[in-house]
């Protein structure tokens, strides 16, 4: 997008008042949304996001300026504004010659969103609507939604880093509403990947729809979940949100550097049950949370966070590295050029163990089987987290019993990690969006089924 | 952005549109913001964000197409209009396949004609623009330092910062609307992390205002620390049904969710819990709710909505009775109701419906008197995880909470690790009393403290 000459000039202007680091991040993003309502096409939005940010470091002090003007004059003006915001000194250095970041492209992309046939996509969404309505006469509304994004980025910094990447994202979301005798329920399914819409062809549409309809129908007859502490089995896939919320955010240097994490100063210390190994991996081909290089231009990597219960690494970005001295982990991420990057999770999961789901459930006299989790949140400083269960069942005498609704789980991160007593063997990842200080980004969470010996279930008393 | 170029480009676009019997609207929003954060008394972040985005909405033969761009140049605007037109054509072709399935959905509506807009000088306070960067940095510094100074147990300020933003909205349409308004405001926030023994607590405080002297950063910082310190020593309570006093800012967050059900879009599409329940006494007779776009303290005050329709006040609940829906031109036409001017969209999104400022009429009780209305009262002043813990389709919620146990009006101990559950509408039906105060931090939802009987709480023991 921008020439090396322009980038060099802008970086030098950024360094002109004494900054010790300057960075340019430019972005040109195409996005497309297509959705149905009542079986008819409802929404078609196409757009372009186009801009750049200049980030300077004076030590660990950050100056961050954005502009929509990507001309050399516009970028130079923004860099000057950034340089003059704090600095009044003389330049300590000039930008180093560029040494381009190179990587093998492991993510396979097909046609760009604007190249592929929209009629096919529309037909696909209409088939989801039809399958849903054919599943049950109680289906009153079907809302399929297809999001596509093609993000071109370019990053250059005064240390000589120069990188560019093109990332294509596709996400399919389905909400099915059912109604019986005035009572409403809904079932939601979604899939997402770092890739283009050709992957829709590999999706088992019927199974995808059936899951959403089946959840909604079952919830129509569900009683409220019980309240109180009890054992909980969290199934694989989106169950991984427990690690994401309970621990993952606390391992980002965004929190650690401030001393605002319960995991501060615990490297090489035991923070979880010895059965727990947790990984944050940006290198999984075409996975929703993957990258090639991060938003600071570093190659992404696979980072072992916890190994057999021992804390091995934090997630570290450039600023976090400056503040803590830890080595960057290729985890710097941002929603767009409008928000500065911070250390964030990518594809985060707990490594598989040895037990079957039946073995985990068979150990419990009375508890909850959380088949499908919803979202959640955490206060990294206190470790207190919460998340909702979308589809939950009672466990009675070692067997899955009736479905229950309205349950959420709350607890404290390290305490809950210590209560993961058994880890199942079937690992599965699920796509989601994570919102934090650098905006909303695609992540996957994952785990095999887990048995937590005790956790507070927020049902009805 | 050169307004003359945009205006003349739009005039050309209107000419093109007229020839094809197309209605076209251009919504442009711009924002300039400054924000700063201190950490350990050193400036950590200094952000200056400038952005503008233009979004077209095109009506063509009963279909609506959208497109947006951040390149506000003549050629790019013209191209973006063409994409929006293509999107409308595309949706129209798709609808053809389902002809007759959805006649109510397809009911034609038109863009809004020009109206008379109230002058709202208070939206932009020019005094805010006279304060220097140094003054703003001092405020940001106080937001951290004054929290740390409260008590040695305040270990860090996890998040704090000052922000000053200016925004402008400009709408043009082929019916002749050419209207704009500017707003500005400042805000400050602080989240204090306190620690004693093994227990950590994190609480925050924030404020938004249009008046420099009203921000009171020292008060925000100190309150955040005091709120966290008060929770040290917190313990859970046994699961059960309690009388609960929701503090005003917590009540506002809970109540804001209820207003989702007043959207004519949700009512029409039968995704609102209130569909078919107009004029029914579903809420406590103590409750009267107004949407007020002219409320001078409200951050969402505006002379017109996102379609350019002149703002108007709307009573949604009158003494417990569901009185009216929030509508835009599209759903006013579909439901044959009055357009209440609650169209909401950004240039990057589709037309929807949203409230402006929500104001619940204050009650007669002093806060302290409400705490004496039952022998045992649970005072809830923090709820976390609204995005995951509430299911709007059913109205059920289950949210991690903390607060205090009161007996005979006297504080007994702080409470943690509880989950408050219930149904959104039923909760506001079981109101025992409303206080005579709004939260200092309220910006667009003004709700007094609310005492509710029979609330389910999950706890330990």
JSON list of C-alpha atoms in Angstrom, two decimals, chain A residues 354-455:
[
{"chain": "A", "resi": 354, "resn": "UNK", "atom": "CA", "xyz": [-6.98, -39.40, 28.80]},
{"chain": "A", "resi": 355, "resn": "UNK", "atom": "CA", "xyz": [-10.64, -39.61, 29.84]},
{"chain": "A", "resi": 356, "resn": "UNK", "atom": "CA", "xyz": [-13.83, -40.10, 27.85]},
{"chain": "A", "resi": 357, "resn": "UNK", "atom": "CA", "xyz": [-16.80, -37.80, 28.47]},
{"chain": "A", "resi": 358, "resn": "UNK", "atom": "CA", "xyz": [-18.66, -40.77, 29.96]},
{"chain": "A", "resi": 359, "resn": "UNK", "atom": "CA", "xyz": [-15.88, -41.35, 32.46]},
{"chain": "A", "resi": 360, "resn": "UNK", "atom": "CA", "xyz": [-15.99, -37.73, 33.59]},
{"chain": "A", "resi": 361, "resn": "UNK", "atom": "CA", "xyz": [-19.76, -37.78, 34.04]},
{"chain": "A", "resi": 362, "resn": "UNK", "atom": "CA", "xyz": [-19.78, -41.25, 35.57]},
{"chain": "A", "resi": 363, "resn": "UNK", "atom": "CA", "xyz": [-17.94, -39.93, 38.63]},
{"chain": "A", "resi": 364, "resn": "UNK", "atom": "CA", "xyz": [-20.67, -37.44, 39.59]},
{"chain": "A", "resi": 365, "resn": "UNK", "atom": "CA", "xyz": [-23.73, -38.12, 41.76]},
{"chain": "A", "resi": 366, "resn": "UNK", "atom": "CA", "xyz": [-25.31, -34.68, 41.24]},
{"chain": "A", "resi": 367, "resn": "UNK", "atom": "CA", "xyz": [-23.99, -31.84, 39.15]},
{"chain": "A", "resi": 368, "resn": "UNK", "atom": "CA", "xyz": [-24.17, -30.01, 35.87]},
{"chain": "A", "resi": 369, "resn": "UNK", "atom": "CA", "xyz": [-23.09, -31.06, 32.37]},
{"chain": "A", "resi": 370, "resn": "UNK", "atom": "CA", "xyz": [-22.41, -27.87, 30.41]},
{"chain": "A", "resi": 371, "resn": "UNK", "atom": "CA", "xyz": [-22.74, -29.08, 26.83]},
{"chain": "A", "resi": 372, "resn": "UNK", "atom": "CA", "xyz": [-22.49, -25.65, 25.25]},
{"chain": "A", "resi": 373, "resn": "UNK", "atom": "CA", "xyz": [-21.14, -22.47, 26.76]},
{"chain": "A", "resi": 374, "resn": "UNK", "atom": "CA", "xyz": [-22.01, -18.84, 26.04]},
{"chain": "A", "resi": 375, "resn": "UNK", "atom": "CA", "xyz": [-19.78, -15.81, 26.58]},
{"chain": "A", "resi": 376, "resn": "UNK", "atom": "CA", "xyz": [-18.29, -14.45, 29.74]},
{"chain": "A", "resi": 377, "resn": "UNK", "atom": "CA", "xyz": [-16.01, -11.85, 31.29]},
{"chain": "A", "resi": 378, "resn": "UNK", "atom": "CA", "xyz": [-13.26, -11.51, 33.88]},
{"chain": "A", "resi": 379, "resn": "UNK", "atom": "CA", "xyz": [-11.62, -9.00, 36.19]},
{"chain": "A", "resi": 380, "resn": "UNK", "atom": "CA", "xyz": [-7.96, -10.02, 35.71]},
{"chain": "A", "resi": 381, "resn": "UNK", "atom": "CA", "xyz": [-6.92, -8.22, 38.88]},
{"chain": "A", "resi": 382, "resn": "UNK", "atom": "CA", "xyz": [-9.18, -10.17, 41.21]},
{"chain": "A", "resi": 383, "resn": "UNK", "atom": "CA", "xyz": [-9.45, -13.23, 38.97]},
{"chain": "A", "resi": 384, "resn": "UNK", "atom": "CA", "xyz": [-13.25, -13.19, 39.32]},
{"chain": "A", "resi": 385, "resn": "UNK", "atom": "CA", "xyz": [-14.94, -14.51, 36.19]},
{"chain": "A", "resi": 386, "resn": "UNK", "atom": "CA", "xyz": [-18.42, -15.32, 34.97]},
{"chain": "A", "resi": 387, "resn": "UNK", "atom": "CA", "xyz": [-19.83, -17.08, 31.97]},
{"chain": "A", "resi": 388, "resn": "UNK", "atom": "CA", "xyz": [-23.17, -18.38, 30.85]},
{"chain": "A", "resi": 389, "resn": "UNK", "atom": "CA", "xyz": [-24.22, -21.88, 29.82]},
{"chain": "A", "resi": 390, "resn": "UNK", "atom": "CA", "xyz": [-26.34, -22.04, 26.67]},
{"chain": "A", "resi": 391, "resn": "UNK", "atom": "CA", "xyz": [-27.19, -25.73, 26.93]},
{"chain": "A", "resi": 392, "resn": "UNK", "atom": "CA", "xyz": [-26.93, -27.45, 30.30]},
{"chain": "A", "resi": 393, "resn": "UNK", "atom": "CA", "xyz": [-28.13, -30.77, 31.72]},
{"chain": "A", "resi": 394, "resn": "UNK", "atom": "CA", "xyz": [-28.35, -32.11, 35.23]},
{"chain": "A", "resi": 395, "resn": "UNK", "atom": "CA", "xyz": [-26.10, -35.04, 36.04]},
{"chain": "A", "resi": 396, "resn": "UNK", "atom": "CA", "xyz": [-27.76, -37.57, 38.33]},
{"chain": "A", "resi": 397, "resn": "UNK", "atom": "CA", "xyz": [-26.07, -40.73, 39.56]},
{"chain": "A", "resi": 398, "resn": "UNK", "atom": "CA", "xyz": [-23.38, -40.62, 36.91]},
{"chain": "A", "resi": 399, "resn": "UNK", "atom": "CA", "xyz": [-25.73, -40.11, 34.00]},
{"chain": "A", "resi": 400, "resn": "UNK", "atom": "CA", "xyz": [-26.88, -37.11, 31.95]},
{"chain": "A", "resi": 401, "resn": "UNK", "atom": "CA", "xyz": [-30.47, -36.27, 32.99]},
{"chain": "A", "resi": 402, "resn": "UNK", "atom": "CA", "xyz": [-32.91, -33.47, 32.04]},
{"chain": "A", "resi": 403, "resn": "UNK", "atom": "CA", "xyz": [-32.01, -30.20, 30.31]},
{"chain": "A", "resi": 404, "resn": "UNK", "atom": "CA", "xyz": [-32.00, -27.05, 32.47]},
{"chain": "A", "resi": 405, "resn": "UNK", "atom": "CA", "xyz": [-31.88, -23.35, 31.54]},
{"chain": "A", "resi": 406, "resn": "UNK", "atom": "CA", "xyz": [-30.74, -20.02, 32.94]},
{"chain": "A", "resi": 407, "resn": "UNK", "atom": "CA", "xyz": [-27.42, -21.20, 34.39]},
{"chain": "A", "resi": 408, "resn": "UNK", "atom": "CA", "xyz": [-24.24, -19.22, 34.69]},
{"chain": "A", "resi": 409, "resn": "UNK", "atom": "CA", "xyz": [-20.96, -20.19, 36.32]},
{"chain": "A", "resi": 410, "resn": "UNK", "atom": "CA", "xyz": [-18.83, -17.88, 38.44]},
{"chain": "A", "resi": 411, "resn": "UNK", "atom": "CA", "xyz": [-15.55, -18.30, 40.25]},
{"chain": "A", "resi": 412, "resn": "UNK", "atom": "CA", "xyz": [-11.96, -17.18, 40.67]},
{"chain": "A", "resi": 413, "resn": "UNK", "atom": "CA", "xyz": [-9.33, -18.09, 38.10]},
{"chain": "A", "resi": 414, "resn": "UNK", "atom": "CA", "xyz": [-6.55, -19.81, 40.02]},
{"chain": "A", "resi": 415, "resn": "UNK", "atom": "CA", "xyz": [-8.99, -21.50, 42.40]},
{"chain": "A", "resi": 416, "resn": "UNK", "atom": "CA", "xyz": [-10.96, -22.96, 39.48]},
{"chain": "A", "resi": 417, "resn": "UNK", "atom": "CA", "xyz": [-7.81, -24.07, 37.63]},
{"chain": "A", "resi": 418, "resn": "UNK", "atom": "CA", "xyz": [-6.86, -26.00, 40.73]},
{"chain": "A", "resi": 419, "resn": "UNK", "atom": "CA", "xyz": [-10.22, -27.74, 40.71]},
{"chain": "A", "resi": 420, "resn": "UNK", "atom": "CA", "xyz": [-9.89, -29.18, 37.20]},
{"chain": "A", "resi": 421, "resn": "UNK", "atom": "CA", "xyz": [-9.57, -32.76, 38.33]},
{"chain": "A", "resi": 422, "resn": "UNK", "atom": "CA", "xyz": [-9.80, -34.67, 35.10]},
{"chain": "A", "resi": 423, "resn": "UNK", "atom": "CA", "xyz": [-9.13, -33.75, 31.49]},
{"chain": "A", "resi": 424, "resn": "UNK", "atom": "CA", "xyz": [-10.89, -35.56, 28.65]},
{"chain": "A", "resi": 425, "resn": "UNK", "atom": "CA", "xyz": [-9.34, -36.69, 25.40]},
{"chain": "A", "resi": 426, "resn": "UNK", "atom": "CA", "xyz": [-11.46, -35.14, 22.64]},
{"chain": "A", "resi": 427, "resn": "UNK", "atom": "CA", "xyz": [-10.10, -31.67, 21.88]},
{"chain": "A", "resi": 428, "resn": "UNK", "atom": "CA", "xyz": [-12.28, -29.29, 19.86]},
{"chain": "A", "resi": 429, "resn": "UNK", "atom": "CA", "xyz": [-11.88, -25.59, 19.04]},
{"chain": "A", "resi": 430, "resn": "UNK", "atom": "CA", "xyz": [-14.70, -23.07, 18.56]},
{"chain": "A", "resi": 431, "resn": "UNK", "atom": "CA", "xyz": [-14.72, -19.59, 17.07]},
{"chain": "A", "resi": 432, "resn": "UNK", "atom": "CA", "xyz": [-15.70, -16.51, 19.01]},
{"chain": "A", "resi": 433, "resn": "UNK", "atom": "CA", "xyz": [-15.08, -12.79, 19.32]},
{"chain": "A", "resi": 434, "resn": "UNK", "atom": "CA", "xyz": [-13.05, -11.39, 22.20]},
{"chain": "A", "resi": 435, "resn": "UNK", "atom": "CA", "xyz": [-13.48, -7.79, 23.34]},
{"chain": "A", "resi": 436, "resn": "UNK", "atom": "CA", "xyz": [-10.71, -6.10, 25.31]},
{"chain": "A", "resi": 437, "resn": "UNK", "atom": "CA", "xyz": [-8.53, -3.00, 25.33]},
{"chain": "A", "resi": 438, "resn": "UNK", "atom": "CA", "xyz": [-7.50, -3.27, 21.66]},
{"chain": "A", "resi": 439, "resn": "UNK", "atom": "CA", "xyz": [-11.06, -3.90, 20.48]},
{"chain": "A", "resi": 440, "resn": "UNK", "atom": "CA", "xyz": [-12.96, -6.93, 19.20]},
{"chain": "A", "resi": 441, "resn": "UNK", "atom": "CA", "xyz": [-10.82, -9.59, 17.58]},
{"chain": "A", "resi": 442, "resn": "UNK", "atom": "CA", "xyz": [-11.42, -13.13, 16.31]},
{"chain": "A", "resi": 443, "resn": "UNK", "atom": "CA", "xyz": [-10.23, -15.85, 18.67]},
{"chain": "A", "resi": 444, "resn": "UNK", "atom": "CA", "xyz": [-10.86, -19.51, 19.11]},
{"chain": "A", "resi": 445, "resn": "UNK", "atom": "CA", "xyz": [-11.26, -21.18, 22.45]},
{"chain": "A", "resi": 446, "resn": "UNK", "atom": "CA", "xyz": [-11.01, -24.89, 22.96]},
{"chain": "A", "resi": 447, "resn": "UNK", "atom": "CA", "xyz": [-10.58, -27.77, 25.26]},
{"chain": "A", "resi": 448, "resn": "UNK", "atom": "CA", "xyz": [-11.37, -31.41, 25.69]},
{"chain": "A", "resi": 449, "resn": "UNK", "atom": "CA", "xyz": [-14.16, -32.13, 28.22]},
{"chain": "A", "resi": 450, "resn": "UNK", "atom": "CA", "xyz": [-13.12, -31.11, 31.76]},
{"chain": "A", "resi": 451, "resn": "UNK", "atom": "CA", "xyz": [-14.33, -32.10, 35.19]},
{"chain": "A", "resi": 452, "resn": "UNK", "atom": "CA", "xyz": [-14.26, -29.23, 37.68]},
{"chain": "A", "resi": 453, "resn": "UNK", "atom": "CA", "xyz": [-14.84, -30.61, 41.16]},
{"chain": "A", "resi": 454, "resn": "UNK", "atom": "CA", "xyz": [-16.74, -27.58, 42.47]},
{"chain": "A", "resi": 455, "resn": "UNK", "atom": "CA", "xyz": [-18.00, -24.36, 40.93]}
]
